[in-house]
Amino acid sequence: MEDYTSTFLSLNSLWKDGNKSEFSRLMQDSLSVAADPYKMVSVCIKLCPDLFKNRSSGMPANIIVEFMSFLGKGNYPKYEHCLNEALQVDMFQVAVRQKNVGLMRLFVKAFQLERIKMLLLPHIKDMGLQGQLKEVATLATLLNLQDEFSTEDLIVPLFLQDRLSLADEFLLTSPRHQKEILSFIDSIIGKQVNINDLHKTYKIKDPKKVKSSKMLCNTVAKLLKKFDLDASICPHMQKHRARGALRYIFYKYYIEKGIQVQAFQSLIDDALKESPHLGPDLMHLFDEYHDLEAAAPYVRKLQLHPDDIPVRIKEVISAKPHLTDGNMDVAAEKQLEEECWDDGRLDFYSLNVPLEEVVIVTSVEEFTKCMSDLTESPVIAMDSEWKPTFGIGSAEQASLLQMASQSRVFLLDLVALQPLLEDSHWSCIGQLFSNPKITKIGYGIRGDFKILAKLHSEVQKGFANAKNVVDLDQIKGILVEDYPDIFPHSSSNYKGLTDLVYRCFGLPLDKTDQFSNWAARPLTKSQIRYATMDVVSLIDIYTFLDKKAQELNIEDWQNIRPKKGKEKVKKDRPVRKQIPNTYEDMQMKVMNKEPILAADFHVICDTMVQGLAKKLRCFGIDAEALETGESCDKCIEYYEKEKRVVMTKGSAYERLAKFIPSSFIYKVQKESANQQVEEIINVFNVKVTTKDIFARCPKCNSASYLFVPSSIIRALKDIDVNMTEGVPDKWVQCEGGEVNLSTGNTRQGVPVLVARIADGIISRTKTFYVCAQCGRCYWDGSHYEKIINGRLSDVVQEGGIECEELSEG
């Protein structure tokens, strides 16, 4: 080791001074003259004081990066003989103590540890026996040893300990283990594995979760999506969800009375087609709901074994054998024959469009004519329908797109059109929605956009650039709160669009066909009437509100925002108990055109956007963040207690939106943290001035700093933390608080983190900014200039007191 100690001392001196360019130059020069570069690097790494501090930006990592750069310049063949097993094993022992996966990866690559992976395998397996499953999964992935570990020994224990995410990279690179863990979980769902036996073999963190078929099915569904695998490899999960779907269809029909008979039978037929094993379950459900005669036709159709038929159904068939020969569609056909276009019930809002004005579009020619007519209309309404999937099979697929002008209604049969339309046709739909001259009306229109965007990339592009869109769902809440006189009828017990129709016209919509098999063809007249009624009612509501707004002098009602001091609460969603708003003006500032100051903007970021929180703090925004592993439901508590705006991403948005008003939750669209910051500041119209830059600690979100002179920082760095016991306190006053020169703590007991500050920085810095909450140290540096002059410069305005440039200690 003495051969390269002097080299390390020179490198360490440059590193402490923060002179990275000279550090890099000296590394390359030293490697070029070293007789054994591998030995030099290993010696320098083991002498690094921060070797096991697991920092990817630390000195050991930089040494390895410089070494790999050196080898990459054509030096590998020249020094290949220097790499021996003893050195590799030595570096492996160092690598396994690294908790930072990125740093561990550098060791594996630089010292080519995969070449001796079979020599290292026994040691890695011993680590598994000691319970170091995370480290084993990481090393097995880096060394390409996945095939040497069984799912039972590595992946199953992680799953039962609720730590499966630790094996993400392992699983993503091993299709065999993907299928095996899914099969294992599926076997639990199918009751093929005894939970008590698992308790004896493995440590189970949450037994309730393992016993819950619903939670296990959700886990399987997520893994299938992540690994892009076919659900057929998990038959028990499919059967469980199929049974649940069938039970729900019966509940909707017999209890809620929310399905017509032909829709009920159509959904059952589709369920049996997709899951033939449901026959016995179907019989038991008919028996449970006491509709024994309705079960009879299915007995012959499904050719069920006598043991699968409940006794009461057998008795009915024995007494009335002709029922098994009956046509199951008789009742449906009878109802269809009785259907008439204008037979709407008197207690529901009636349809005022004649049948001849409704065009069902099934061909390219009809589609072209439809688009031409709609493009000429100044106002169009839209809605869409799809078959319910119940969480099984493929995702929701739009089956019908309804669009109406003030004179015509077009029902685009997407089942028929999808095989026929080309890119240019789909582009017509996208252009219709991106055309600012046409007003597009919808109710909860973003939900329709989400489903319809799957049709084609051109449609998705049009929705992404949609302009002049009026969502009556959002507008209704504001009008009810701020302009209740616009509605001639008071609040009702209805929900959604039906509620709005009732407020305007005093009658609700007939939603009987909402829960229907929209993928079945041909559509019934009842379905056509329902689909037409939805879009026609939107046109009627728009016309009604436009007239009333003029009478009441409500300007620009289509783009209305809440009045000052009032919070929009969606009446249709189950909202948890509201806590009085402690930031009364925040709602107005978020929703209105007026900007909100960065210091007055308070957010909570869930685990999907943790990095965003740190970036927002750099701009002076009060941004809390959930810890890794915390449920997104905790965001609801932050909203209720502190009225923070929730920042989220992915499927968590749909879950949280059920409990949080739409103006207090936002689904982040961009991917990188810098892009996300720019997005949030623009979307919420946040005013960021130069005084806001680094006004908060990026690490802990505190807005309190101690201004500590460099002389005190140097004194604190000289403290031996192992020799502070019994030493009398020695307090010194700084701007913003006090520091104890004997212990290195602030008056609040927070240690000032000076160990990471190089001596050279202390020498050339006058004042350090110490976070009062976490003790991190910052100083004048380049980060401020990077924000002011970088890609985010457009979101920062001049104003206030000039802020110091900060770099993290």
PDB file of N, CA, C and O in Angstrom, residues 692-716:
ATOM      1  N   ASP A 692     -36.894  34.425  -3.556  1.00  0.00           N
ATOM      2  CA  ASP A 692     -37.419  33.098  -3.222  1.00  0.00           C
ATOM      3  C   ASP A 692     -36.427  31.979  -3.478  1.00  0.00           C
ATOM      4  O   ASP A 692     -36.580  30.876  -2.940  1.00  0.00           O
ATOM      5  N   ILE A 693     -35.411  32.246  -4.327  1.00  0.00           N
ATOM      6  CA  ILE A 693     -34.457  31.186  -4.681  1.00  0.00           C
ATOM      7  C   ILE A 693     -33.684  30.752  -3.438  1.00  0.00           C
ATOM      8  O   ILE A 693     -33.052  31.557  -2.768  1.00  0.00           O
ATOM      9  N   PHE A 694     -33.776  29.447  -3.120  1.00  0.00           N
ATOM     10  CA  PHE A 694     -33.134  28.847  -1.946  1.00  0.00           C
ATOM     11  C   PHE A 694     -33.608  29.474  -0.633  1.00  0.00           C
ATOM     12  O   PHE A 694     -32.874  29.465   0.355  1.00  0.00           O
ATOM     13  N   ALA A 695     -34.827  30.023  -0.608  1.00  0.00           N
ATOM     14  CA  ALA A 695     -35.366  30.537   0.648  1.00  0.00           C
ATOM     15  C   ALA A 695     -35.739  29.402   1.583  1.00  0.00           C
ATOM     16  O   ALA A 695     -35.953  29.616   2.773  1.00  0.00           O
ATOM     17  N   ARG A 696     -35.815  28.174   1.060  1.00  0.00           N
ATOM     18  CA  ARG A 696     -36.096  26.992   1.875  1.00  0.00           C
ATOM     19  C   ARG A 696     -34.995  25.953   1.700  1.00  0.00           C
ATOM     20  O   ARG A 696     -34.349  25.901   0.657  1.00  0.00           O
ATOM     21  N   CYS A 697     -34.796  25.165   2.722  1.00  0.00           N
ATOM     22  CA  CYS A 697     -33.791  24.093   2.664  1.00  0.00           C
ATOM     23  C   CYS A 697     -34.300  23.002   1.722  1.00  0.00           C
ATOM     24  O   CYS A 697     -35.372  22.426   1.960  1.00  0.00           O
ATOM     25  N   PRO A 698     -33.567  22.688   0.660  1.00  0.00           N
ATOM     26  CA  PRO A 698     -34.015  21.647  -0.275  1.00  0.00           C
ATOM     27  C   PRO A 698     -34.163  20.280   0.382  1.00  0.00           C
ATOM     28  O   PRO A 698     -34.930  19.445  -0.088  1.00  0.00           O
ATOM     29  N   LYS A 699     -33.439  20.049   1.474  1.00  0.00           N
ATOM     30  CA  LYS A 699     -33.454  18.738   2.117  1.00  0.00           C
ATOM     31  C   LYS A 699     -34.678  18.548   3.009  1.00  0.00           C
ATOM     32  O   LYS A 699     -35.358  17.524   2.937  1.00  0.00           O
ATOM     33  N   CYS A 700     -34.977  19.552   3.884  1.00  0.00           N
ATOM     34  CA  CYS A 700     -36.023  19.344   4.890  1.00  0.00           C
ATOM     35  C   CYS A 700     -37.187  20.314   4.786  1.00  0.00           C
ATOM     36  O   CYS A 700     -38.138  20.220   5.557  1.00  0.00           O
ATOM     37  N   ASN A 701     -37.099  21.315   3.910  1.00  0.00           N
ATOM     38  CA  ASN A 701     -38.193  22.273   3.675  1.00  0.00           C
ATOM     39  C   ASN A 701     -38.265  23.396   4.697  1.00  0.00           C
ATOM     40  O   ASN A 701     -39.193  24.202   4.670  1.00  0.00           O
ATOM     41  N   SER A 702     -37.306  23.480   5.604  1.00  0.00           N
ATOM     42  CA  SER A 702     -37.329  24.565   6.588  1.00  0.00           C
ATOM     43  C   SER A 702     -37.012  25.902   5.910  1.00  0.00           C
ATOM     44  O   SER A 702     -36.225  25.962   4.967  1.00  0.00           O
ATOM     45  N   ALA A 703     -37.630  26.979   6.442  1.00  0.00           N
ATOM     46  CA  ALA A 703     -37.365  28.321   5.914  1.00  0.00           C
ATOM     47  C   ALA A 703     -36.503  29.140   6.876  1.00  0.00           C
ATOM     48  O   ALA A 703     -36.357  30.354   6.693  1.00  0.00           O
ATOM     49  N   SER A 704     -35.935  28.480   7.887  1.00  0.00           N
ATOM     50  CA  SER A 704     -35.129  29.180   8.899  1.00  0.00           C
ATOM     51  C   SER A 704     -33.655  28.814   8.752  1.00  0.00           C
ATOM     52  O   SER A 704     -33.304  27.634   8.671  1.00  0.00           O
ATOM     53  N   TYR A 705     -32.818  29.842   8.727  1.00  0.00           N
ATOM     54  CA  TYR A 705     -31.371  29.631   8.610  1.00  0.00           C
ATOM     55  C   TYR A 705     -30.635  30.390   9.711  1.00  0.00           C
ATOM     56  O   TYR A 705     -31.098  31.428  10.191  1.00  0.00           O
ATOM     57  N   LEU A 706     -29.472  29.856  10.086  1.00  0.00           N
ATOM     58  CA  LEU A 706     -28.516  30.580  10.907  1.00  0.00           C
ATOM     59  C   LEU A 706     -27.410  31.081   9.986  1.00  0.00           C
ATOM     60  O   LEU A 706     -26.919  30.319   9.140  1.00  0.00           O
ATOM     61  N   PHE A 707     -27.021  32.344  10.130  1.00  0.00           N
ATOM     62  CA  PHE A 707     -25.948  32.904   9.318  1.00  0.00           C
ATOM     63  C   PHE A 707     -24.664  32.801  10.131  1.00  0.00           C
ATOM     64  O   PHE A 707     -24.439  33.553  11.068  1.00  0.00           O
ATOM     65  N   VAL A 708     -23.827  31.825   9.770  1.00  0.00           N
ATOM     66  CA  VAL A 708     -22.673  31.463  10.594  1.00  0.00           C
ATOM     67  C   VAL A 708     -21.377  31.875   9.889  1.00  0.00           C
ATOM     68  O   VAL A 708     -21.135  31.457   8.744  1.00  0.00           O
ATOM     69  N   PRO A 709     -20.513  32.665  10.561  1.00  0.00           N
ATOM     70  CA  PRO A 709     -19.226  33.062   9.962  1.00  0.00           C
ATOM     71  C   PRO A 709     -18.326  31.855   9.732  1.00  0.00           C
ATOM     72  O   PRO A 709     -18.417  30.836  10.424  1.00  0.00           O
ATOM     73  N   SER A 710     -17.435  31.966   8.776  1.00  0.00           N
ATOM     74  CA  SER A 710     -16.548  30.853   8.432  1.00  0.00           C
ATOM     75  C   SER A 710     -15.648  30.464   9.599  1.00  0.00           C
ATOM     76  O   SER A 710     -15.266  29.295   9.729  1.00  0.00           O
ATOM     77  N   SER A 711     -15.282  31.434  10.456  1.00  0.00           N
ATOM     78  CA  SER A 711     -14.420  31.122  11.610  1.00  0.00           C
ATOM     79  C   SER A 711     -15.094  30.117  12.540  1.00  0.00           C
ATOM     80  O   SER A 711     -14.436  29.222  13.099  1.00  0.00           O
ATOM     81  N   ILE A 712     -16.392  30.259  12.714  1.00  0.00           N
ATOM     82  CA  ILE A 712     -17.121  29.325  13.580  1.00  0.00           C
ATOM     83  C   ILE A 712     -17.240  27.961  12.904  1.00  0.00           C
ATOM     84  O   ILE A 712     -17.105  26.920  13.555  1.00  0.00           O
ATOM     85  N   ILE A 713     -17.474  27.961  11.587  1.00  0.00           N
ATOM     86  CA  ILE A 713     -17.549  26.688  10.847  1.00  0.00           C
ATOM     87  C   ILE A 713     -16.238  25.921  10.982  1.00  0.00           C
ATOM     88  O   ILE A 713     -16.221  24.701  11.192  1.00  0.00           O
ATOM     89  N   ARG A 714     -15.112  26.654  10.882  1.00  0.00           N
ATOM     90  CA  ARG A 714     -13.808  25.991  11.012  1.00  0.00           C
ATOM     91  C   ARG A 714     -13.645  25.421  12.405  1.00  0.00           C
ATOM     92  O   ARG A 714     -13.144  24.297  12.590  1.00  0.00           O
ATOM     93  N   ALA A 715     -14.080  26.179  13.419  1.00  0.00           N
ATOM     94  CA  ALA A 715     -13.984  25.698  14.795  1.00  0.00           C
ATOM     95  C   ALA A 715     -14.848  24.456  15.006  1.00  0.00           C
ATOM     96  O   ALA A 715     -14.445  23.512  15.702  1.00  0.00           O
ATOM     97  N   LEU A 716     -16.018  24.466  14.415  1.00  0.00           N
ATOM     98  CA  LEU A 716     -16.910  23.314  14.552  1.00  0.00           C
ATOM     99  C   LEU A 716     -16.324  22.078  13.880  1.00  0.00           C
ATOM    100  O   LEU A 716     -16.484  20.952  14.357  1.00  0.00           O
TER     101      LEU A 716
END
